[in-house]
């Protein structure tokens, strides 16, 4: 219990009779009189402390006591004193001898008072289903020392350590991860990069040179004009690479290939090697959001396809030499 007293002295004009209050009415004379007056008290206004119904909740009770004291002086001056006494009551745990409050119970008490139960609300509601975001317990790894599907995060760290720009992501379950891995496998974009002499360098393989001389030279010299496929917004609805039932969507508007994809792997392999040319992608929360964004970019001529010459995405729909173009 903590108490504090504040005193507010009020000086009254001696030429004005304080007849407005019956408790303070008296007559003054020009000369001092030897009248002994006892202090008069008005009934105190006291609010009793409220009953604490819930443990841990703090109740504040203010008790105001008004005391009026009449003091005779040589000039007939009355001094009125008003005293406010504020008392704070705190309810604590009965078994806690230190007197500290339970903060969790206090917060719960305040929450119960401020938040009304939905069943008591008279406002009509419409059920709006939220997108399903499952747990992230399975990881699909498509570029690492040993690609595959893992359930342990530490295993993911082990197989991706030492690999430049590894590609992996968390999926809902094993079936979801297997579907992503299958898509990457069928398009030929899974990359196994074991460290020579490491624990994962156990498979047999042969390094074969890739014949890119003719394609690369003709591309650098500008001897061919290639046209690549840019899907229309309506084409995305029938594209097999897009899974509208996915909870992840990645929009690629500039890269080796463009479109909307249902996993991070497909967006990464189409943008990471052409960052210097201004590849662009973004993550969307819904299929509708991704489709609208792609449509706007398509109508504004902001879609660009620039695959690496001889790369996996260098599959032009048409190719012409300067002689064929100007003949």
Coordinates of C-alpha atoms in Angstrom, one line a residue:
X1 CA 0.0 0.0 0.0
X2 CA 1.4 3.4 -1.1
X3 CA -0.1 6.7 0.1
X4 CA 0.6 10.3 -1.0
X5 CA -0.7 13.7 0.2
X6 CA -1.0 16.8 -1.9
X7 CA -2.1 20.1 -0.3
X8 CA -3.7 23.0 -2.2
X9 CA -4.0 26.2 -0.1
X10 CA -6.7 28.6 -1.2
X11 CA -6.6 32.3 -0.1
X12 CA -10.1 33.9 0.2
X13 CA -10.8 37.6 -0.2
X14 CA -11.5 39.0 3.4
X15 CA -13.9 41.6 2.0
X16 CA -16.3 39.0 0.6
X17 CA -18.3 36.9 3.0
X18 CA -18.1 33.2 2.3
X19 CA -21.8 32.8 2.6
X20 CA -22.0 30.5 -0.4
X21 CA -21.2 27.5 1.8
X22 CA -23.2 26.9 4.9
X23 CA -20.3 25.1 6.5
X24 CA -18.0 28.2 6.2
X25 CA -20.5 31.0 7.0
X26 CA -19.3 33.4 9.8
X27 CA -19.2 37.1 10.4
X28 CA -16.0 39.2 10.5
X29 CA -15.3 42.3 12.5
X30 CA -12.8 45.0 11.9
X31 CA -10.8 43.9 14.9
X32 CA -9.4 40.5 15.7
X33 CA -11.6 38.4 18.0
X34 CA -10.5 35.7 20.3
X35 CA -12.8 33.0 18.9
X36 CA -11.7 29.5 19.1
X37 CA -12.9 27.5 16.2
X38 CA -12.5 23.9 15.7
X39 CA -11.9 22.5 12.2
X40 CA -15.0 21.4 10.4
X41 CA -14.8 18.3 8.2
X42 CA -17.1 17.4 5.3
X43 CA -18.2 13.9 4.8
X44 CA -15.4 12.1 3.0
X45 CA -16.0 10.5 -0.4
X46 CA -14.5 7.1 -0.3
X47 CA -14.6 4.4 -2.9
X48 CA -14.0 1.0 -1.4
X49 CA -11.6 -1.3 -3.2
X50 CA -13.2 -3.5 -5.8
X51 CA -13.2 -7.2 -5.3
X52 CA -10.6 -8.9 -7.3
X53 CA -12.2 -11.8 -9.1
X54 CA -9.2 -13.0 -11.1
X55 CA -5.8 -13.9 -9.8
X56 CA -2.9 -11.8 -11.1
X57 CA -5.1 -8.7 -12.1
X58 CA -4.2 -5.4 -10.5
X59 CA -7.0 -3.2 -9.1
X60 CA -6.4 0.5 -8.5
X61 CA -8.6 2.2 -5.9
X62 CA -8.5 6.0 -5.3
X63 CA -9.7 7.3 -1.9
X64 CA -10.3 11.0 -1.8
X65 CA -10.7 12.8 1.6
X66 CA -11.7 16.4 1.5
X67 CA -10.8 18.4 4.7
X68 CA -11.8 22.0 5.1
X69 CA -10.0 23.9 7.9
X70 CA -11.1 27.4 9.0
X71 CA -8.2 29.4 10.5
X72 CA -8.9 32.8 12.0
X73 CA -6.2 35.5 11.4
X74 CA -5.8 39.1 12.3
X75 CA -7.2 40.1 8.9
X76 CA -10.0 37.6 8.8
X77 CA -8.4 35.4 6.2
X78 CA -9.7 31.8 5.9
X79 CA -7.4 29.1 4.7
X80 CA -9.0 26.1 3.0
X81 CA -7.0 22.9 2.7
X82 CA -8.0 20.0 0.5
X83 CA -6.2 16.7 1.0
X84 CA -6.3 13.9 -1.5
X85 CA -5.2 10.5 -0.4
X86 CA -4.6 8.0 -3.2
X87 CA -4.3 4.3 -2.2
X88 CA -3.2 1.6 -4.6
X89 CA -4.1 -2.0 -3.9
X90 CA -2.3 -4.8 -5.8
X91 CA -3.4 -8.3 -5.9
X92 CA -0.5 -10.8 -6.0
X93 CA -0.1 -14.5 -6.0
X94 CA -1.0 -15.9 -2.6
X95 CA 2.0 -18.2 -2.5
X96 CA 4.5 -15.5 -3.6
X97 CA 6.0 -13.9 -0.5
X98 CA 8.1 -11.4 -2.5
X99 CA 5.0 -9.5 -3.6
X100 CA 5.8 -9.6 -7.3
X101 CA 2.9 -9.8 -9.8
X102 CA 2.5 -12.6 -12.3
X103 CA 2.9 -10.7 -15.6
X104 CA 1.4 -13.4 -17.7
X105 CA -1.8 -13.5 -15.6
X106 CA -2.0 -9.7 -15.8
X107 CA -1.7 -9.7 -19.6
X108 CA -4.3 -12.5 -19.9
X109 CA -6.7 -10.6 -17.6
X110 CA -6.4 -7.4 -19.7
X111 CA -6.8 -9.4 -22.9
X112 CA -10.0 -11.1 -21.6
X113 CA -11.5 -7.7 -20.8
X114 CA -10.6 -6.0 -24.1
X115 CA -11.3 -8.8 -26.6
X116 CA -14.8 -9.9 -27.1
X117 CA -15.6 -13.5 -28.1
X118 CA -16.5 -13.8 -31.8
X119 CA -19.8 -15.6 -30.9
X120 CA -21.0 -12.5 -29.1
X121 CA -20.5 -10.3 -32.1
X122 CA -23.5 -9.2 -34.1
X123 CA -21.5 -8.3 -37.2
X124 CA -22.1 -10.8 -40.1
X125 CA -18.9 -12.5 -41.3
X126 CA -17.9 -14.2 -44.6
X127 CA -15.6 -17.2 -44.4
X128 CA -12.5 -16.4 -46.4
X129 CA -10.1 -19.3 -46.7
X130 CA -6.5 -18.5 -46.2
X131 CA -3.8 -20.1 -48.4
X132 CA -2.5 -23.4 -47.0
X133 CA 1.2 -23.1 -46.0
X134 CA 2.3 -26.5 -44.8
X135 CA 5.2 -27.2 -42.6
X136 CA 8.8 -27.1 -43.9
X137 CA 10.2 -30.5 -42.9
X138 CA 11.5 -31.8 -46.3
X139 CA 14.2 -30.2 -48.3
X140 CA 14.8 -30.8 -52.0
X141 CA 18.4 -30.2 -53.1
X142 CA 19.1 -29.8 -56.8
X143 CA 22.6 -28.3 -56.9
X144 CA 25.0 -29.7 -54.4
X145 CA 27.7 -32.3 -53.9
X146 CA 25.0 -34.9 -53.7
X147 CA 21.5 -33.7 -54.9
X148 CA 18.4 -35.4 -53.5
X149 CA 15.7 -35.1 -50.9
X150 CA 16.6 -34.7 -47.2
X151 CA 14.6 -34.5 -44.0
X152 CA 17.5 -33.2 -41.9
X153 CA 18.7 -29.6 -42.2
X154 CA 22.2 -30.6 -41.1
X155 CA 22.3 -33.0 -44.0
X156 CA 21.4 -30.2 -46.3
X157 CA 24.3 -28.1 -44.9
X158 CA 26.7 -31.0 -45.4
X159 CA 25.9 -31.7 -49.0
X160 CA 25.9 -28.0 -50.0
X161 CA 29.1 -27.0 -48.2
X162 CA 31.7 -25.8 -50.7
X163 CA 29.4 -25.6 -53.7
X164 CA 29.0 -22.3 -55.4
X165 CA 25.5 -21.1 -55.6
X166 CA 23.7 -24.2 -54.3
X167 CA 20.0 -24.6 -55.0
X168 CA 17.7 -26.0 -52.3
X169 CA 14.4 -25.2 -50.8
X170 CA 11.9 -26.5 -48.2
X171 CA 8.7 -28.2 -49.4
X172 CA 5.5 -29.4 -47.7
X173 CA 6.2 -33.1 -47.7
X174 CA 8.0 -35.9 -49.5
X175 CA 5.5 -36.1 -52.4
X176 CA 5.8 -32.3 -53.0
X177 CA 9.6 -32.4 -52.9
X178 CA 9.7 -35.4 -55.2
X179 CA 7.6 -33.6 -57.7
X180 CA 9.9 -30.6 -57.7
X181 CA 12.9 -32.9 -58.1
X182 CA 11.3 -34.7 -61.0
X183 CA 10.6 -31.5 -62.8
X184 CA 14.3 -30.4 -62.4
X185 CA 15.5 -33.9 -63.5
X186 CA 13.3 -34.0 -66.6
X187 CA 14.5 -30.6 -67.8
X188 CA 18.1 -31.5 -67.2
X189 CA 19.0 -28.8 -64.7
X190 CA 20.1 -30.9 -61.7
X191 CA 23.8 -30.4 -61.0
X192 CA 26.0 -32.7 -58.9
X193 CA 29.3 -30.9 -58.0
X194 CA 31.2 -33.1 -55.5
X195 CA 34.4 -31.7 -54.1
X196 CA 37.4 -33.7 -55.5
X197 CA 38.6 -36.1 -52.9
X198 CA 35.6 -35.3 -50.6
X199 CA 33.3 -37.7 -48.9
X200 CA 30.8 -37.4 -51.7
X201 CA 33.3 -37.9 -54.5
X202 CA 32.5 -41.6 -54.8
X203 CA 30.6 -41.8 -58.1
X204 CA 32.2 -42.6 -61.4
X205 CA 32.1 -39.9 -64.0
X206 CA 33.9 -38.7 -67.2
X207 CA 34.5 -35.1 -68.0
X208 CA 33.5 -34.6 -71.7
X209 CA 34.1 -31.4 -73.5
X210 CA 31.1 -29.6 -74.9
X211 CA 31.4 -28.6 -78.5
X212 CA 30.3 -24.9 -78.4
X213 CA 32.8 -23.4 -80.9
X214 CA 30.5 -23.1 -83.8
X215 CA 27.5 -21.9 -81.8
X216 CA 29.6 -19.5 -79.6
X217 CA 31.6 -17.9 -82.5
X218 CA 28.5 -17.3 -84.6
X219 CA 26.7 -15.8 -81.6
X220 CA 29.5 -13.5 -80.7
X221 CA 30.0 -12.3 -84.3
X222 CA 26.4 -11.7 -84.8
X223 CA 26.2 -13.9 -87.8
X224 CA 22.8 -15.4 -86.7
X225 CA 19.6 -13.8 -85.6
X226 CA 17.7 -16.0 -83.1
X227 CA 14.2 -15.6 -81.9
X228 CA 13.2 -17.2 -78.6
X229 CA 9.9 -18.2 -77.2
X230 CA 8.1 -15.6 -75.0
X231 CA 4.9 -17.1 -73.6
X232 CA 1.7 -15.1 -73.7
X233 CA -0.2 -14.7 -70.5
X234 CA -2.8 -17.1 -71.8
X235 CA -0.1 -19.7 -72.5
X236 CA 0.8 -19.8 -68.8
X237 CA -2.6 -21.4 -68.0
X238 CA -1.7 -24.5 -70.1
X239 CA 2.0 -24.6 -69.4
X240 CA 3.1 -27.8 -67.7
X241 CA 5.9 -26.0 -65.8
X242 CA 3.4 -24.1 -63.7
X243 CA 1.6 -25.7 -60.8
X244 CA -1.4 -23.5 -59.8
X245 CA -1.9 -25.6 -56.7
X246 CA 1.5 -24.8 -55.3
X247 CA 2.0 -22.5 -52.3
X248 CA 5.0 -20.8 -53.9
X249 CA 5.2 -18.9 -57.2
X250 CA 8.2 -17.3 -58.8
X251 CA 7.8 -14.8 -61.6
X252 CA 10.7 -14.4 -64.1
X253 CA 10.4 -11.5 -66.6
X254 CA 14.0 -11.3 -67.7
X255 CA 16.3 -14.3 -68.0
X256 CA 17.3 -17.3 -70.1
X257 CA 13.7 -18.3 -70.0
X258 CA 10.6 -16.5 -68.7
X259 CA 7.3 -17.4 -67.1
X260 CA 5.8 -18.3 -63.7
X261 CA 7.2 -21.3 -61.9
X262 CA 6.1 -23.2 -58.8
X263 CA 9.5 -23.7 -57.2
X264 CA 12.6 -21.8 -56.6
X265 CA 14.8 -24.2 -58.6
X266 CA 13.3 -23.3 -61.9
X267 CA 13.6 -19.6 -61.2
X268 CA 17.2 -19.8 -60.0
X269 CA 18.6 -21.8 -63.0
X270 CA 17.0 -19.3 -65.4
X271 CA 18.3 -16.1 -63.8
X272 CA 21.6 -16.7 -61.9
X273 CA 23.9 -17.0 -64.9
X274 CA 22.7 -13.8 -66.6
X275 CA 22.7 -11.5 -63.6
X276 CA 25.1 -9.2 -65.5
X277 CA 22.5 -8.8 -68.2
X278 CA 19.8 -7.7 -65.8
X279 CA 17.9 -10.8 -65.0
X280 CA 14.8 -10.2 -63.0
X281 CA 12.5 -12.3 -60.8
X282 CA 10.2 -12.0 -57.8
X283 CA 8.3 -14.2 -55.4
X284 CA 4.5 -14.1 -55.4
X285 CA 2.2 -15.4 -52.8
X286 CA -0.6 -16.5 -55.1
X287 CA -1.0 -17.6 -58.7
X288 CA -3.3 -14.7 -59.4
X289 CA -0.7 -12.2 -58.2
X290 CA 2.0 -13.8 -60.5
X291 CA -0.3 -13.9 -63.5
X292 CA -1.4 -10.3 -63.2
X293 CA 2.3 -9.2 -62.8
X294 CA 3.3 -11.2 -65.8
X295 CA 0.4 -9.8 -67.9
X296 CA 1.4 -6.2 -67.0
X297 CA 5.0 -6.8 -67.9
X298 CA 4.0 -8.5 -71.2
X299 CA 1.8 -5.6 -72.2
X300 CA 4.5 -3.1 -71.4
X301 CA 7.1 -5.0 -73.5
X302 CA 9.2 -5.7 -70.4
X303 CA 9.7 -9.4 -71.1
X304 CA 13.2 -10.2 -72.3
X305 CA 14.8 -13.6 -73.1
X306 CA 18.6 -13.8 -73.4
X307 CA 19.9 -17.4 -72.9
X308 CA 23.6 -18.2 -72.8
X309 CA 24.8 -19.4 -76.2
X310 CA 25.1 -23.1 -76.2
X311 CA 23.4 -23.4 -72.8
X312 CA 20.5 -25.6 -71.9
X313 CA 18.0 -22.8 -72.6
X314 CA 19.5 -21.8 -76.0
X315 CA 16.7 -23.3 -78.0
X316 CA 15.5 -20.6 -80.5
X317 CA 12.2 -21.1 -82.3
X318 CA 13.8 -19.5 -85.4
X319 CA 17.3 -18.8 -86.6
X320 CA 18.4 -16.8 -89.6
X321 CA 21.7 -15.7 -91.1
X322 CA 22.1 -12.2 -92.4
X323 CA 22.0 -13.6 -96.0
X324 CA 18.6 -15.2 -95.3
X325 CA 17.3 -12.2 -93.5
X326 CA 18.0 -9.7 -96.3
X327 CA 17.4 -11.9 -99.3

